[in-house]
Amino acid sequence: MGRIVKKMKWIFKRHPFLYFMRFKLLSKNVSKKELGALYYNSINEKEAIPKSFTVVSALIFKGKKDLNDFDTIMELARWLRTNIKGGRGLSLSSEKALEIMLAGEGGVCSDMAQIFNNFCVVNDVDVREWGITSFPFNSEFGGHAFNEFYSETLKKWVLIDVSKTLLFYLEGSTTPLSVMELFEYNKAGKSIVYQSFLSSNVPDDNLIRFYYLEPDRAPFLICNYHNSIYDRYLDRFKSIFPVFVIHFWLYLIRRSYYYLFPLNDFKGELIYDR
């Protein structure tokens, strides 16, 4: 009986076909020019972020003054990755996710991206959340989540993978790449290098190539994620319904996030491949 219950939970939470259908429902094509006005802070004001993020942020930056935006993000990312060991996927409200992650009881890449968004808002840095999928859709590729922040210091968007402690560069350059730059340069055959922003972490070359540098990988921007709405619904209903039911209900009432593909035509390329 226990194995049956466990199997049913997996089907509701992790079955590849549910992921595929989510992409079919939520995905849209977008031009690169339209990305400029699309970022997390534009719909998530600082006052709407749970107070625990402000409290933890004050701890992170205690005694550290006059940091520019790039150094602020590096300090934040190093602290999070040092103090959060990761584990199981959570699918919780942002405040509960932060609490559990800091207690060392879980958190995958998407959970890290979720809380990183809120810390960026608290620290007045524009941020986006991205995902990666593959075309055709491959059930063996579980996907990956990461962030991008706008650096006024560098006058550009910068891809940062907090979970894997990564920044990407063109070979010979010291300026980190944006998401668009990484995927376009890689597709054009230019030499991409990467570096960990945490000295204690050695990058896994095979894993990085698997997630970012294979030719069939496609980035998508996660838009319209109203943190307070998702926090409220997850806190209220997660103990009653599977997470995908909550997300589908928000889709039906037009409060859902959605996925934007700026480099790939998802309509023509998104094919379910078992």
Coordinates of C-alpha atoms in Angstrom, one line a residue:
M1 CA 0.0 0.0 0.0
G2 CA 2.8 2.4 0.9
R3 CA 4.5 1.8 -2.5
I4 CA 1.2 2.5 -4.3
V5 CA 0.7 5.8 -2.4
K6 CA 4.4 6.8 -3.1
K7 CA 3.9 6.0 -6.8
M8 CA 0.7 8.1 -7.0
K9 CA 2.5 11.0 -5.3
W10 CA 5.3 10.7 -7.9
I11 CA 2.8 10.7 -10.8
F12 CA 1.1 13.9 -9.5
K13 CA 4.3 15.7 -8.7
R14 CA 7.0 14.4 -11.2
H15 CA 5.5 12.6 -14.1
P16 CA 7.1 13.8 -17.3
F17 CA 3.8 14.1 -19.2
L18 CA 2.6 16.6 -16.6
Y19 CA 5.7 18.7 -17.3
F20 CA 5.1 18.5 -21.0
M21 CA 1.4 19.5 -20.7
R22 CA 2.5 22.4 -18.5
F23 CA 4.7 23.7 -21.2
K24 CA 2.0 23.3 -23.8
L25 CA -0.4 25.4 -21.7
L26 CA 1.9 28.0 -20.4
S27 CA 4.5 28.7 -23.2
K28 CA 4.6 31.6 -25.6
N29 CA 7.0 32.8 -28.2
V30 CA 8.5 36.3 -27.6
S31 CA 11.0 38.5 -29.4
K32 CA 14.3 39.4 -27.7
K33 CA 13.3 43.1 -27.8
E34 CA 10.3 42.4 -25.6
L35 CA 12.5 41.0 -22.8
G36 CA 13.7 44.4 -21.6
A37 CA 10.6 45.2 -19.6
L38 CA 10.1 41.8 -18.2
Y39 CA 11.6 41.2 -14.8
Y40 CA 10.5 39.9 -11.4
N41 CA 10.6 43.3 -9.6
S42 CA 8.1 44.9 -12.0
I43 CA 5.3 42.9 -10.4
N44 CA 6.7 42.1 -7.0
E45 CA 7.3 45.2 -4.9
K46 CA 9.6 45.1 -1.9
E47 CA 6.7 45.6 0.5
A48 CA 5.1 42.4 -0.7
I49 CA 8.1 40.2 0.0
P50 CA 7.9 38.3 3.3
K51 CA 9.7 40.1 6.2
S52 CA 11.9 37.1 6.8
F53 CA 13.9 37.9 3.7
T54 CA 14.6 41.4 5.0
V55 CA 15.7 39.9 8.3
V56 CA 18.1 37.4 6.7
S57 CA 19.4 40.0 4.3
A58 CA 20.4 42.2 7.2
L59 CA 22.3 39.3 8.6
I60 CA 24.0 38.6 5.3
F61 CA 25.2 42.2 4.8
K62 CA 25.9 43.0 8.5
G63 CA 29.1 45.2 8.6
K64 CA 29.3 45.3 4.8
K65 CA 28.8 48.8 3.3
D66 CA 29.2 50.6 0.0
L67 CA 29.0 47.5 -2.1
N68 CA 28.0 48.0 -5.7
D69 CA 25.2 46.0 -7.2
F70 CA 27.5 43.3 -8.7
D71 CA 29.4 42.8 -5.4
T72 CA 26.1 42.8 -3.5
I73 CA 24.8 39.9 -5.7
M74 CA 28.1 38.0 -5.3
E75 CA 28.0 38.4 -1.5
L76 CA 24.4 37.2 -1.5
A77 CA 25.0 34.2 -3.8
R78 CA 28.1 33.1 -1.8
W79 CA 26.2 33.3 1.5
L80 CA 23.2 31.4 0.2
R81 CA 25.2 28.6 -1.4
T82 CA 27.4 28.3 1.7
N83 CA 24.5 28.2 4.1
I84 CA 22.1 26.1 2.1
K85 CA 23.1 22.5 1.4
G86 CA 20.1 21.6 -0.7
G87 CA 18.1 18.4 -1.0
R88 CA 14.5 17.5 -1.9
G89 CA 12.3 19.7 -4.0
L90 CA 9.9 21.8 -1.9
S91 CA 7.2 23.5 -3.9
L92 CA 6.3 25.7 -0.9
S93 CA 5.6 29.3 -0.4
S94 CA 8.8 31.4 -0.5
E95 CA 8.8 32.1 3.3
K96 CA 8.5 28.4 4.2
A97 CA 11.0 27.4 1.5
L98 CA 13.5 29.8 3.0
E99 CA 12.9 28.5 6.5
I100 CA 13.4 24.8 5.4
M101 CA 16.4 25.5 3.2
L102 CA 18.2 27.4 6.0
A103 CA 17.4 24.5 8.3
G104 CA 19.3 22.2 5.9
E105 CA 16.2 20.2 5.0
G106 CA 15.9 20.6 1.3
G107 CA 15.8 22.8 -1.8
V108 CA 16.6 22.2 -5.4
C109 CA 17.6 24.7 -8.1
S110 CA 14.1 26.1 -8.6
D111 CA 13.7 26.6 -4.9
M112 CA 17.0 28.5 -4.8
A113 CA 16.0 30.6 -7.8
Q114 CA 12.7 31.4 -6.0
I115 CA 14.3 32.7 -2.8
F116 CA 17.1 34.5 -4.8
N117 CA 14.4 36.5 -6.6
N118 CA 13.1 37.8 -3.3
F119 CA 16.5 38.7 -1.9
C120 CA 17.2 40.7 -5.1
V121 CA 14.0 42.6 -4.7
V122 CA 14.9 43.4 -1.0
N123 CA 18.3 44.7 -2.2
D124 CA 16.9 46.7 -5.1
V125 CA 18.5 44.7 -7.9
D126 CA 16.4 43.8 -10.9
V127 CA 16.2 40.0 -11.4
R128 CA 14.7 37.4 -13.6
E129 CA 14.2 33.6 -13.3
W130 CA 14.9 31.3 -16.2
G131 CA 14.5 27.6 -17.0
I132 CA 16.0 25.3 -19.5
T133 CA 14.3 22.6 -21.4
S134 CA 15.1 20.6 -24.5
F135 CA 13.6 20.4 -28.0
P136 CA 12.2 17.9 -28.7
F137 CA 10.9 17.5 -25.1
N138 CA 13.0 14.8 -23.5
S139 CA 11.6 13.2 -20.3
E140 CA 15.2 12.2 -19.3
F141 CA 16.2 15.9 -19.1
G142 CA 14.7 17.1 -15.9
G143 CA 15.3 20.8 -16.6
H144 CA 17.2 23.4 -14.6
A145 CA 16.4 26.8 -13.1
F146 CA 18.7 29.8 -12.6
N147 CA 18.6 33.6 -12.5
E148 CA 19.7 36.7 -14.3
F149 CA 20.2 40.1 -12.7
Y150 CA 20.8 43.5 -14.1
S151 CA 24.0 45.1 -13.0
E152 CA 24.1 48.9 -13.2
T153 CA 27.8 48.7 -12.7
L154 CA 28.3 46.6 -15.8
K155 CA 25.3 48.1 -17.7
K156 CA 24.0 44.6 -18.7
W157 CA 22.1 41.6 -17.6
V158 CA 24.2 38.8 -16.1
L159 CA 23.4 35.1 -15.9
I160 CA 24.0 33.6 -12.4
D161 CA 23.4 30.0 -11.4
V162 CA 23.4 30.1 -7.6
S163 CA 22.8 26.4 -7.2
K164 CA 25.9 25.5 -9.4
T165 CA 27.8 28.7 -8.3
L166 CA 28.4 29.7 -11.9
L167 CA 29.1 32.7 -14.1
F168 CA 29.7 32.3 -17.9
Y169 CA 32.2 34.2 -20.1
L170 CA 33.4 34.3 -23.6
E171 CA 36.9 32.9 -23.7
G172 CA 39.4 35.7 -23.1
S173 CA 36.8 38.1 -21.6
T174 CA 36.2 39.1 -17.9
T175 CA 32.7 40.3 -18.5
P176 CA 30.0 37.8 -17.5
L177 CA 27.5 36.8 -20.1
S178 CA 23.7 37.3 -20.1
V179 CA 21.3 34.5 -20.9
M180 CA 20.9 35.5 -24.5
E181 CA 24.6 36.0 -25.0
L182 CA 25.4 32.5 -23.6
F183 CA 22.9 30.6 -25.8
E184 CA 23.5 32.7 -28.9
Y185 CA 27.3 32.5 -28.7
N186 CA 27.2 28.8 -27.9
K187 CA 24.9 28.2 -30.9
A188 CA 27.3 30.2 -33.1
G189 CA 30.2 28.0 -32.0
K190 CA 32.1 30.5 -29.9
S191 CA 34.2 29.3 -27.1
I192 CA 32.3 29.6 -23.7
V193 CA 34.1 29.3 -20.4
Y194 CA 32.6 29.3 -16.9
Q195 CA 33.8 30.0 -13.4
S196 CA 32.6 29.3 -9.9
F197 CA 32.1 32.3 -7.7
L198 CA 32.7 30.1 -4.7
S199 CA 36.3 29.0 -4.4
S200 CA 35.4 25.8 -2.5
N201 CA 33.1 24.6 -5.3
V202 CA 34.7 22.9 -8.3
P203 CA 32.4 23.0 -11.4
D204 CA 31.2 19.7 -12.8
D205 CA 32.2 20.0 -16.5
N206 CA 29.9 17.2 -17.6
L207 CA 26.9 18.5 -15.7
I208 CA 27.4 22.0 -17.0
R209 CA 27.6 20.9 -20.6
F210 CA 24.5 18.7 -20.0
Y211 CA 22.5 21.6 -18.7
Y212 CA 23.7 24.6 -20.8
L213 CA 25.9 23.7 -23.7
E214 CA 24.1 20.9 -25.6
P215 CA 22.7 22.1 -28.9
D216 CA 19.1 21.0 -28.2
R217 CA 18.8 23.1 -25.0
A218 CA 16.3 26.0 -25.0
P219 CA 16.1 28.8 -22.4
F220 CA 12.7 30.2 -21.3
L221 CA 11.9 33.2 -19.1
I222 CA 9.4 32.6 -16.2
C223 CA 7.1 35.6 -16.2
N224 CA 4.1 36.9 -14.3
Y225 CA 5.0 35.0 -11.0
H226 CA 3.2 37.1 -8.4
N227 CA 5.0 35.8 -5.3
S228 CA 2.3 36.9 -2.8
I229 CA -0.4 35.1 -4.8
Y230 CA 1.5 31.8 -5.0
D231 CA 2.6 32.1 -1.4
R232 CA -1.0 32.5 -0.3
Y233 CA -2.4 29.7 -2.4
L234 CA 0.4 27.3 -1.5
D235 CA 0.1 28.0 2.2
R236 CA -3.7 27.6 2.1
F237 CA -4.1 24.5 -0.2
K238 CA -0.9 22.5 -0.4
S239 CA -2.0 20.2 2.5
I240 CA -5.2 19.5 0.6
F241 CA -4.4 19.3 -3.1
P242 CA -1.3 18.3 -5.2
V243 CA 0.8 21.3 -6.2
F244 CA -0.1 20.9 -9.9
V245 CA -3.8 21.2 -9.1
I246 CA -3.1 24.6 -7.3
H247 CA -1.1 25.8 -10.3
F248 CA -3.8 24.7 -12.8
W249 CA -6.4 26.5 -10.8
L250 CA -4.3 29.7 -11.0
Y251 CA -4.0 29.1 -14.7
L252 CA -7.8 28.8 -15.0
I253 CA -8.4 32.1 -13.1
R254 CA -5.7 33.8 -15.2
R255 CA -3.3 34.4 -12.3
S256 CA -0.7 31.9 -13.5
Y257 CA 3.0 32.5 -14.4
Y258 CA 3.9 31.6 -18.0
Y259 CA 7.0 30.7 -20.0
L260 CA 8.5 32.9 -22.8
F261 CA 10.8 31.4 -25.4
P262 CA 12.9 34.1 -27.1
L263 CA 15.2 31.9 -29.1
N264 CA 13.1 28.8 -30.0
D265 CA 9.7 28.4 -31.6
F266 CA 8.1 26.3 -29.0
K267 CA 5.0 25.6 -31.1
G268 CA 7.1 24.0 -33.8
E269 CA 9.7 22.3 -31.7
L270 CA 7.9 21.2 -28.5
I271 CA 7.3 17.5 -29.2
Y272 CA 6.9 14.9 -26.5
D273 CA 9.7 12.3 -26.8
R274 CA 9.4 9.4 -24.4

